[in-house]
Short mmCIF file of C-alpha atoms and ligand atoms in Angstrom, two decimals:
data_model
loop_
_atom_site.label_atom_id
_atom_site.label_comp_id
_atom_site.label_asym_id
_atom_site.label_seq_id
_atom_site.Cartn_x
_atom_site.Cartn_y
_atom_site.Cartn_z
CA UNK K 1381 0.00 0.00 0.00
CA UNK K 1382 1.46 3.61 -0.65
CA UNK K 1383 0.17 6.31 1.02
CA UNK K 1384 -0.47 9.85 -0.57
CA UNK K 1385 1.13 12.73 1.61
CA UNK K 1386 0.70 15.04 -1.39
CA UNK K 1387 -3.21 15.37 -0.63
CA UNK K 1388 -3.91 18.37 0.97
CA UNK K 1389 -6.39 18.03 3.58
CA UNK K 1390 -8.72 21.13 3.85
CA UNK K 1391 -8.80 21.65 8.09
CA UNK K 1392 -11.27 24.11 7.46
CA UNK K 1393 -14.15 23.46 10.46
CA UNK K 1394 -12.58 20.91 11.78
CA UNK K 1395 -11.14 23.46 14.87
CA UNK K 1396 -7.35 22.78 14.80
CA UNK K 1397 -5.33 25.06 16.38
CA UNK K 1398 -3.36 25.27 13.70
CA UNK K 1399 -5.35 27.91 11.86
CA UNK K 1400 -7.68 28.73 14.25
CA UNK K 1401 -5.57 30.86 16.78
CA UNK K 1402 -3.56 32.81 14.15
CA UNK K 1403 -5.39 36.02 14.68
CA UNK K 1404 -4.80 35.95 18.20
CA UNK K 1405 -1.27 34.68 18.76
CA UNK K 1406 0.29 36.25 15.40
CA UNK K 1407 -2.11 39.05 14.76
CA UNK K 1408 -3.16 38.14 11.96
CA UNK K 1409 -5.04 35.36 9.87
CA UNK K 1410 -3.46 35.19 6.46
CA UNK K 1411 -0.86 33.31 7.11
CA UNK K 1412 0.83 29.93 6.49
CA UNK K 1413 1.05 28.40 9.18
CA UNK K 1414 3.84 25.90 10.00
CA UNK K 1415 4.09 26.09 13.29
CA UNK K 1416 2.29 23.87 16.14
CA UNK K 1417 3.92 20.10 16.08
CA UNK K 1418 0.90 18.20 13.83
CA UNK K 1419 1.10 16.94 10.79
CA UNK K 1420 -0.95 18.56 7.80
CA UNK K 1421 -1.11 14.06 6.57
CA UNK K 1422 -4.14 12.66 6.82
CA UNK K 1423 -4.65 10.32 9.41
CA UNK K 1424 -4.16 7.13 8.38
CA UNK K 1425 -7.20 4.91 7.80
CA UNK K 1426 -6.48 2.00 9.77
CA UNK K 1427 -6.89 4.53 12.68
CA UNK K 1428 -10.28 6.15 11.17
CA UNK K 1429 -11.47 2.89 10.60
CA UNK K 1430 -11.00 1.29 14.14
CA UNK K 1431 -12.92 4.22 15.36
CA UNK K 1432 -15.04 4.44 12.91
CA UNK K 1433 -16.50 0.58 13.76
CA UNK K 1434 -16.65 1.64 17.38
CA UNK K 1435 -18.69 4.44 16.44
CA UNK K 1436 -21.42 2.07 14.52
CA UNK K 1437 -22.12 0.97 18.46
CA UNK K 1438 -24.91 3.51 19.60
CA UNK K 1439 -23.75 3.30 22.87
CA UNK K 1440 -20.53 5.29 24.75
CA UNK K 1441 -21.00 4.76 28.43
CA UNK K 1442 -18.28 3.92 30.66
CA UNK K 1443 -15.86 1.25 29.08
CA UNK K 1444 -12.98 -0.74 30.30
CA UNK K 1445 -9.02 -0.74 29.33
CA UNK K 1446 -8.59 -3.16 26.28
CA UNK K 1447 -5.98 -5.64 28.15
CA UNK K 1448 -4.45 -5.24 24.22
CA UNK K 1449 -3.21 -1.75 25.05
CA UNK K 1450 -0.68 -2.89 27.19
CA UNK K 1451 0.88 -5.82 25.45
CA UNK K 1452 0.70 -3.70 22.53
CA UNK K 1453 2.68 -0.65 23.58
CA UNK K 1454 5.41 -3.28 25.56
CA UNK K 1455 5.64 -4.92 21.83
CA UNK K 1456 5.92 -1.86 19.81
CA UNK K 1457 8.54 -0.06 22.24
CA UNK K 1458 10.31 -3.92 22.66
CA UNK K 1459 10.45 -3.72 18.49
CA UNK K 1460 11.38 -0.98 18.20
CA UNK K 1461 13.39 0.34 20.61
CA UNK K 1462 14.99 -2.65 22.27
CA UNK K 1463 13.77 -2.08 25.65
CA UNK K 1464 11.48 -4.58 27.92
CA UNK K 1465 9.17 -3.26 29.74
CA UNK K 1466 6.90 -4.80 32.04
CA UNK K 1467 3.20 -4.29 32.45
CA UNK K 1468 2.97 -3.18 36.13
CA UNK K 1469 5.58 -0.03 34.90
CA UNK K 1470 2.60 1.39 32.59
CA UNK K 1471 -0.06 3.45 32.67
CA UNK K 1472 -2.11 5.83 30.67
CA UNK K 1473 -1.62 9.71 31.27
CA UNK K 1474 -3.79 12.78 29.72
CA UNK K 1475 -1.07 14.07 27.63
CA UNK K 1476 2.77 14.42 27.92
CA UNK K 1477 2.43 18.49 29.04
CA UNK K 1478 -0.27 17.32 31.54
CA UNK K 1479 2.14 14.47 32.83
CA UNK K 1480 4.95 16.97 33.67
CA UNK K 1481 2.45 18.90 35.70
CA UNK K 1482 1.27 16.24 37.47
CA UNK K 1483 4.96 14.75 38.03
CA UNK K 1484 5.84 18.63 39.33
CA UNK K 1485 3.60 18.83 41.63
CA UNK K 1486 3.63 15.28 43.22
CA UNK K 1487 7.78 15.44 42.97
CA UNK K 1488 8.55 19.11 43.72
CA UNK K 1489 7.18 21.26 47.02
CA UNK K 1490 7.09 24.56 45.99
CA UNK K 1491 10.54 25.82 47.16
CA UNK K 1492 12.17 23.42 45.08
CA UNK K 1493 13.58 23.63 41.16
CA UNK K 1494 13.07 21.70 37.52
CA UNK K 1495 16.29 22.48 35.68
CA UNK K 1496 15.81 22.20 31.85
CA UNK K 1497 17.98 22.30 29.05
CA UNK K 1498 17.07 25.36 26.54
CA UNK K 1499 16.21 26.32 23.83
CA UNK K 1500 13.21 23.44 24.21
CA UNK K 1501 9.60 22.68 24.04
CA UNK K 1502 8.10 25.99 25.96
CA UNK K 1503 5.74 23.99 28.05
CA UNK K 1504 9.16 22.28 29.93
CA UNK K 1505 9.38 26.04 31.17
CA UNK K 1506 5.79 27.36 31.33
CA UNK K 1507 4.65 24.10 33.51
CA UNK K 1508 6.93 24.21 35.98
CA UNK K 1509 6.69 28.07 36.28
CA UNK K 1510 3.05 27.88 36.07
CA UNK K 1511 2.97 26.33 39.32
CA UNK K 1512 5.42 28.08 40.89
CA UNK K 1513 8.39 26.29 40.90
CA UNK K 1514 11.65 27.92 40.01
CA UNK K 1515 13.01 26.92 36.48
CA UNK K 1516 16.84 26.53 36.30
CA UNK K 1517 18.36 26.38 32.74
CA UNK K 1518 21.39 24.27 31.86
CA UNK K 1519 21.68 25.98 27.74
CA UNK K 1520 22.83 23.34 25.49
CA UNK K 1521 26.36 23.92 23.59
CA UNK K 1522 26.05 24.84 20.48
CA UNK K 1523 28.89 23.70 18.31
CA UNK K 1524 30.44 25.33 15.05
CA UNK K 1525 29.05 22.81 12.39
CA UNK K 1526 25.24 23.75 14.16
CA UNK K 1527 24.80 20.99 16.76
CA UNK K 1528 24.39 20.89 20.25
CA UNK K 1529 25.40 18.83 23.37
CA UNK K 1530 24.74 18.94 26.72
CA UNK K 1531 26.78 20.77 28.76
CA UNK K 1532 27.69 18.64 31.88
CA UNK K 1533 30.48 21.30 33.53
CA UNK K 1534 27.39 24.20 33.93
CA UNK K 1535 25.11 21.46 34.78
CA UNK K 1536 27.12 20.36 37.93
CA UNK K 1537 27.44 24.26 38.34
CA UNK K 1538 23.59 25.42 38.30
CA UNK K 1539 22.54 22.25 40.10
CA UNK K 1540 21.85 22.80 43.75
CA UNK K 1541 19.92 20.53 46.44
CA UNK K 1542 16.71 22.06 45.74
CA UNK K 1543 16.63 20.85 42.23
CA UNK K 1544 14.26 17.80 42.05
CA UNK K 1545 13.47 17.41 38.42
CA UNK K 1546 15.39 17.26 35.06
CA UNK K 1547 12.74 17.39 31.96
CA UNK K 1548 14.39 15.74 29.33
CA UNK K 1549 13.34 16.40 25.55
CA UNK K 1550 14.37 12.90 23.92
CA UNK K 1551 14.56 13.53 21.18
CA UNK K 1552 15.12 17.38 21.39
CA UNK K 1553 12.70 19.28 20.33
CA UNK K 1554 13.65 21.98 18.78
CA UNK K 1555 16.63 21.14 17.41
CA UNK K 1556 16.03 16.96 16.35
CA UNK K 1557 18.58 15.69 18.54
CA UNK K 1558 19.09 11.94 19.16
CA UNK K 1559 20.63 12.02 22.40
CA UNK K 1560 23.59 9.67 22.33
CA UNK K 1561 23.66 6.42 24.55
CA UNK K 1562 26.40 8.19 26.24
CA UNK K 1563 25.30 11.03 26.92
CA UNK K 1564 22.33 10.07 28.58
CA UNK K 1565 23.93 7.63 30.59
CA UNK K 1566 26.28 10.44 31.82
CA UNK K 1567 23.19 12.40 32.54
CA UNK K 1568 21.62 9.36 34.69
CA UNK K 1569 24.64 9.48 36.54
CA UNK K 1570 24.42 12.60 37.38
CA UNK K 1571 20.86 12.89 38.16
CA UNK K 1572 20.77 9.72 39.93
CA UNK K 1573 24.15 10.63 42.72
CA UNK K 1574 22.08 13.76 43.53
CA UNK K 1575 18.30 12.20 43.98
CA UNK K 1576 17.16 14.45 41.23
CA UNK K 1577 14.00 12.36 38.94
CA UNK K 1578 14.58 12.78 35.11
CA UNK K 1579 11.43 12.98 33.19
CA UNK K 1580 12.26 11.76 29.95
CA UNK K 1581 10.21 13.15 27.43
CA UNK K 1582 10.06 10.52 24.17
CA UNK K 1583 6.76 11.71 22.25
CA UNK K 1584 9.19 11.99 19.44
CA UNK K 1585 10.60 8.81 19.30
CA UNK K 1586 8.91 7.06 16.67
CA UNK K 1587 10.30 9.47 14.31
CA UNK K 1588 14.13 9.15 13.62
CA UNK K 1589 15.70 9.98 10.69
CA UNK K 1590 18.78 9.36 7.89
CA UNK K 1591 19.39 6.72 9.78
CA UNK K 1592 19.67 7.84 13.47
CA UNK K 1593 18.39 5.71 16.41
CA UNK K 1594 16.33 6.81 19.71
CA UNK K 1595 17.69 5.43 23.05
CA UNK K 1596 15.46 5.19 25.45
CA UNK K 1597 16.82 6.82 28.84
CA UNK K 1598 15.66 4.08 30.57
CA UNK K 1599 17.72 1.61 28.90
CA UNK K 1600 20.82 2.88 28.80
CA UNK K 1601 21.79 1.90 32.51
CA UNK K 1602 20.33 0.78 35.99
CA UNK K 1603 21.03 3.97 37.53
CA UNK K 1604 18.80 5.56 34.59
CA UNK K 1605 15.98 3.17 35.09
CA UNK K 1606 15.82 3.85 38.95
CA UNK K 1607 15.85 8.00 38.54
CA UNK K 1608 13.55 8.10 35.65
CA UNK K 1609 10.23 8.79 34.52
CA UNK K 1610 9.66 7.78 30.82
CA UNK K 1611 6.48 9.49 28.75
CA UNK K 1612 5.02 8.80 25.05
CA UNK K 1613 2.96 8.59 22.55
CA UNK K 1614 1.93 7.57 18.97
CA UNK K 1615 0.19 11.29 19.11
CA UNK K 1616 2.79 13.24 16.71
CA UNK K 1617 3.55 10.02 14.71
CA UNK K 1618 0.58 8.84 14.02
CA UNK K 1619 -1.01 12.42 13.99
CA UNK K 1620 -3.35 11.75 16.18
CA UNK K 1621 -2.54 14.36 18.99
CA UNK K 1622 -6.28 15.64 19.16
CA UNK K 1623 -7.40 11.96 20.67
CA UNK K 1624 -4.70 11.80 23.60
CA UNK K 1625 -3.11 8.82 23.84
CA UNK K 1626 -0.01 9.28 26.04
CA UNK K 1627 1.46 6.69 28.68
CA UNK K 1628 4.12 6.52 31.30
CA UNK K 1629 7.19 3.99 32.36
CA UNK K 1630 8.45 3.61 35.44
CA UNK K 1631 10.71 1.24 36.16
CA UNK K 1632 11.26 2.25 39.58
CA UNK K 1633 9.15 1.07 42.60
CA UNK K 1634 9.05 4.11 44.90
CA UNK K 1635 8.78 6.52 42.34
CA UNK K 1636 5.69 4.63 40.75
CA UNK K 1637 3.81 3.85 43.64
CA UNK K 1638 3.79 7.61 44.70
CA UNK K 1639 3.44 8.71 41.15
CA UNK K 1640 0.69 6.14 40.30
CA UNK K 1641 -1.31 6.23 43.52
CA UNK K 1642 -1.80 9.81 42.98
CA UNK K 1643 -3.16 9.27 39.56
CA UNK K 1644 -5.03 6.55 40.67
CA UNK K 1645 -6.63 8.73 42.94
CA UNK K 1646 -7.90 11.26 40.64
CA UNK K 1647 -8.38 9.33 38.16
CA UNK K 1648 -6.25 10.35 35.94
CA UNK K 1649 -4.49 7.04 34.46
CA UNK K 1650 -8.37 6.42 33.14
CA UNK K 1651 -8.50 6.81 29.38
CA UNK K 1652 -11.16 7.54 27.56
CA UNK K 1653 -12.67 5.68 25.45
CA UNK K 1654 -10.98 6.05 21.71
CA UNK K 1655 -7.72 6.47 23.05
CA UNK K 1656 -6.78 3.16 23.35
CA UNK K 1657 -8.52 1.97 19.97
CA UNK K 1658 -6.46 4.65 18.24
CA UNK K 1659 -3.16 3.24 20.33
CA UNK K 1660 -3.94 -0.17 19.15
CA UNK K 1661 -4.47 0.28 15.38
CA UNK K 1662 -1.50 2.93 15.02
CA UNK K 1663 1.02 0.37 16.77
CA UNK K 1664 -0.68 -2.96 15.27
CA UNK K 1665 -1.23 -1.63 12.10
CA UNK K 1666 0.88 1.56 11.22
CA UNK K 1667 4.37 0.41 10.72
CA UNK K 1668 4.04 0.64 6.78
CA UNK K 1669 2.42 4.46 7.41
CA UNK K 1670 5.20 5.45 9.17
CA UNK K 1671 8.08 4.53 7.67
CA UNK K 1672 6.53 6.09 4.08
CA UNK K 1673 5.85 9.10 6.47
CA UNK K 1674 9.55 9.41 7.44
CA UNK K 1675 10.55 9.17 4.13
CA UNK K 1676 8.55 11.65 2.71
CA UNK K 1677 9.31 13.88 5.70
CA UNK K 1678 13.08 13.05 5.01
CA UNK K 1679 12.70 14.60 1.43
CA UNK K 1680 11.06 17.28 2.51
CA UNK K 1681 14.02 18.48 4.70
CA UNK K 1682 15.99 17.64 1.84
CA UNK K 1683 13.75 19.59 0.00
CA UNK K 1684 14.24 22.61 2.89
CA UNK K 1685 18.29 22.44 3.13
CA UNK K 1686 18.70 22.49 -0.99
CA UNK K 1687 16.23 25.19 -1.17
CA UNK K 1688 17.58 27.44 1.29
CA UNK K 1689 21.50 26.68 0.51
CA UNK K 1690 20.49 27.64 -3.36
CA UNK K 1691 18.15 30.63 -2.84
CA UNK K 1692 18.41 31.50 0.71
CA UNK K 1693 21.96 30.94 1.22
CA UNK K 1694 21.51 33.30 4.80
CA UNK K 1695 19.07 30.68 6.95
CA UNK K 1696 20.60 27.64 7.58
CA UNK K 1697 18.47 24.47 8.49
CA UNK K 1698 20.15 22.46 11.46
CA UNK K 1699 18.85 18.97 9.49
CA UNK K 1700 17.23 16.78 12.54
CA UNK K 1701 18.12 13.14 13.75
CA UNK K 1702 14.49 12.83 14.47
CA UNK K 1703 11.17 14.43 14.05
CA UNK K 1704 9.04 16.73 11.66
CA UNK K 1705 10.44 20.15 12.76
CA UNK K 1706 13.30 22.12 11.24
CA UNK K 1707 15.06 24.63 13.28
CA UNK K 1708 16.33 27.12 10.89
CA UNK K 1709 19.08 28.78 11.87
CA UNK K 1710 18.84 32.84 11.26
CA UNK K 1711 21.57 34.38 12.60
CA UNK K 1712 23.21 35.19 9.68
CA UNK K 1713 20.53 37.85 8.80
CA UNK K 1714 21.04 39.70 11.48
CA UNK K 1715 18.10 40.54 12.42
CA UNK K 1716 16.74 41.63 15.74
CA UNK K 1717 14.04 39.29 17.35
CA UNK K 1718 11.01 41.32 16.40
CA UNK K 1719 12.79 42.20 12.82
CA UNK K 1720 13.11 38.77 12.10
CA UNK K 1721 9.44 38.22 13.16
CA UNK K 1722 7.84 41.06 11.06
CA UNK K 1723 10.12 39.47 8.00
CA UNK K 1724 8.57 36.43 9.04
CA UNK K 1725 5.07 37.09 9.60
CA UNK K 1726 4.14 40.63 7.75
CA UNK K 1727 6.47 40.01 4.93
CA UNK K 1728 6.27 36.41 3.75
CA UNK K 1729 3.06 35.57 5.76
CA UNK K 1730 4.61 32.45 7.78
CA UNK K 1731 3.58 31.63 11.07
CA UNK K 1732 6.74 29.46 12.31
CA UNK K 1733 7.46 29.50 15.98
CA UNK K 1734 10.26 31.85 16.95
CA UNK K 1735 13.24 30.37 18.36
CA UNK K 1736 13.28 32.76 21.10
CA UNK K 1737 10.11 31.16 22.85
CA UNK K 1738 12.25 27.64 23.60
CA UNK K 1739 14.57 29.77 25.61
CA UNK K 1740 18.12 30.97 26.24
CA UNK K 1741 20.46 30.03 22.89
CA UNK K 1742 16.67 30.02 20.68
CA UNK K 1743 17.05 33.71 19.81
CA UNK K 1744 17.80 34.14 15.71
CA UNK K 1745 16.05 30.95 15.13
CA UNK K 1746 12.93 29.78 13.51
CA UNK K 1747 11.37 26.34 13.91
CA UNK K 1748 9.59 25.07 10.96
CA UNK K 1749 7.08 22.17 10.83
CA UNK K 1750 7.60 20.40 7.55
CA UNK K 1751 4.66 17.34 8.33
CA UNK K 1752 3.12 19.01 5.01
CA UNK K 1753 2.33 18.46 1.46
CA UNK K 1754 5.97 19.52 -0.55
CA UNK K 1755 3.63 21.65 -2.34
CA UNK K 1756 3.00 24.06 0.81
CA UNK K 1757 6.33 23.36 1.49
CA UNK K 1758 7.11 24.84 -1.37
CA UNK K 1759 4.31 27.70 -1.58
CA UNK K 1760 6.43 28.70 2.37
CA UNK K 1761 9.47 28.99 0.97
CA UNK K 1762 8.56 30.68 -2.04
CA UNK K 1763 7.46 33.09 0.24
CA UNK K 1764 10.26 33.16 2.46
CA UNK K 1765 12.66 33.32 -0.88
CA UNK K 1766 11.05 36.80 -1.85
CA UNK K 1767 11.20 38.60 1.27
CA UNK K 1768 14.83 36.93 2.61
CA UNK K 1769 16.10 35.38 -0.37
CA UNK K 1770 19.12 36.03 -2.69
C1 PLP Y 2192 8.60 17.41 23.26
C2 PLP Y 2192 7.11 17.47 23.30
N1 PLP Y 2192 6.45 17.01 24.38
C3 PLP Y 2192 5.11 17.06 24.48
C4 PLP Y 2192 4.35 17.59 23.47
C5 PLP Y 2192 2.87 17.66 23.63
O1 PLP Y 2192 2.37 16.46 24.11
P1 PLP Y 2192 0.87 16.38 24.65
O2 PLP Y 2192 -0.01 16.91 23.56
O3 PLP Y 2192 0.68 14.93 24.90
O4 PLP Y 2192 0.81 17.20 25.88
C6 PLP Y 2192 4.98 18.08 22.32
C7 PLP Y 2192 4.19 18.72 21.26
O5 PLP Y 2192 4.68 19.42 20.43
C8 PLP Y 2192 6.39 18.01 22.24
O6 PLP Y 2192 7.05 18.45 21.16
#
């Protein structure tokens, strides 16, 4: 079966975020937007379809977990990602952002820190902030040839004994990273000597590209296992994020009981009822999907870097290990942050998100979401080519 990513799906109605907030968060609506981490694909029919049958039943009262979910998520992360899980380490969460702020405040009184490593995902910030907990930043390094690492020497230096959490984007979003085996190990090491909990963020990693693997924190030792908190997905894979279908691993015994007794309590581990069915179908069902939807996604950053380095020579793409977003590196146009905005959005009506919302080391950056029919790919840089180009 090959699947058509060309088709452009009209979202019109349908109340995606998308589109529908572009008056209020960029001022104004005629834009392009490439921004928010969905995919403009279809969603593939095997997922339709499995909801679609459930929807022929009349009748949506209160249902039980589908033993299936389980086994199936411990097969699809044991296929893919080499790592054996056991049942009693799951459970379902309402969404990865909603996870961290349930893991902040059962882990964190509100004296105590969550260090993060910036520029990433906003939310790693705004949650943690958002209920009043100090945020400490650890910036990435940025190398010369445009990619980062983590640097271990300020870690050790910003790290104090109120620190309790480490959110960990893996892979890094915004900048694709697949975080080497070694690295994260180093990182476990760290966290683990000082009693600090890592939550390891993996809702992107399905999704790794050229040939790049995702390591599971988890895996990569014991000391990792015992200080972690794992969370995914098939959400931006499968492009289903709209259904919410996240889980959590722990592999460690204290941590999960106080973790999962709390969500037990409210409730919160109880999905409802098409999340699992969507779970199921993407992970029995979607391997052929998603590795057509990695290689189209592939030539479409392809697509971005010969584009740019021919008619845009002055924004550099940073090409990801993983993922559907490109961080576009901007510096070189030397622009100040709301200058490069207005070019952005007044000039070649894009709505990107700026790199200055993931934080310290984001500023000059744009992330673009290239989960899109090449032709809007195309029709954005087009755009971007007459008001920035050569
Ligand atoms: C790293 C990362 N975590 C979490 C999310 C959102 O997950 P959820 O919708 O389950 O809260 C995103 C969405 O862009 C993301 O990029």
């Amino acid at each position: 079966m090959t699947y058509n990513f060309d088709k452009i799906i009209d979202r019109t109605g349908s109340g995606d975020l998308k589109h529908e907030v572009l008056e209020e968060r960029y001022g104004r609506s005629d834009l392009l937007p490439l921004w928010v981490a969905d995919m403009d694909f279809e969603t593939p029919a095997f997922i339709t379809e499995s909801l679609r049958q459930r929807l022929n039943h009349s009748l949506f009262g209160y249902t039980v977990v589908p033993a299936e979910l389980w086994e199936t998520i411990i097969q699809w992360i044991k296929d893919h990602h080499q790592w054996t899980i056991r049942k009693e380490w799951l459970t379902y969460i309402p969404g990865i952002v909603k996870g961290i702020g349930m893991a902040v405040n059962v882990f964190t009184k509100e004296d105590e820190k969550v260090i993060i490593q910036p520029p990433v995902y906003h939310p790693f910030r705004l949650t943690p902030k958002g209920n009043g907990r100090e945020v400490v930043y650890n910036p990435l390094k940025l190398r010369e040839d445009g990619s980062y690492d983590m640097d271990f020497e300020q870690l050790a230096e910003v790290t104090d004994e109120k620190c309790r959490l480490l959110i960990l984007s893996n892979p890094h979003n915004p900048a694709g990273i697949c975080w080497s085996a070694e690295t994260l190990r180093r990182l476990a090491h760290f966290c683990y000597e000082r009693n600090i909990i890592v939550i390891s963020d993996e809702i992107h990693s399905d999704m790794a590209l050229f040939g790049y693997r995702h390591t599971p924190f988890a895996r990569v030792s014991e000391e990792a296992a015992q200080c972690s908190i794992t969370f995914g997905a098939p959400s931006k894979t499968f492009n289903i994020a709209g259904i919410v279908s996240s889980y959590a691993i722990v592999p460690n015994d204290s941590i999960r009981r106080k973790f999962y007794t709390w969500l037990e309590a409210n409730e919160l581990n109880d999905p409802p009822l098409f999340s699992p069915l969507a779970t199921i179908a993407a992970y029995q069902q979607g391997e052929e999907w998603r590795q057509q939807m990695l290689r189209y996604v592939e030539d479409n950053i392809r697509y971005v870097e010969d584009y740019c380095r021919t008619r845009i020579p002055l924004i550099k793409p940073v090409r990801p290990e993983a993922s559907f977003l490109v961080w576009l590196d901007c510096r070189a146009l030397e622009l100040s942050h709301d200058e490069l905005i207005d070019r952005f959005v007044n000039q070649a009506h894009l709505a990107l998100n700026d790199g200055a919302m993931f934080g310290p080391g984001g500023e000059g950056f744009m992330r673009m979401n290239v989960g899109t029919p090449r032709s809007i790919l195309h029709e954005a840089l087009e755009r971007l080519y007459h008001t920035l180009g050569i």
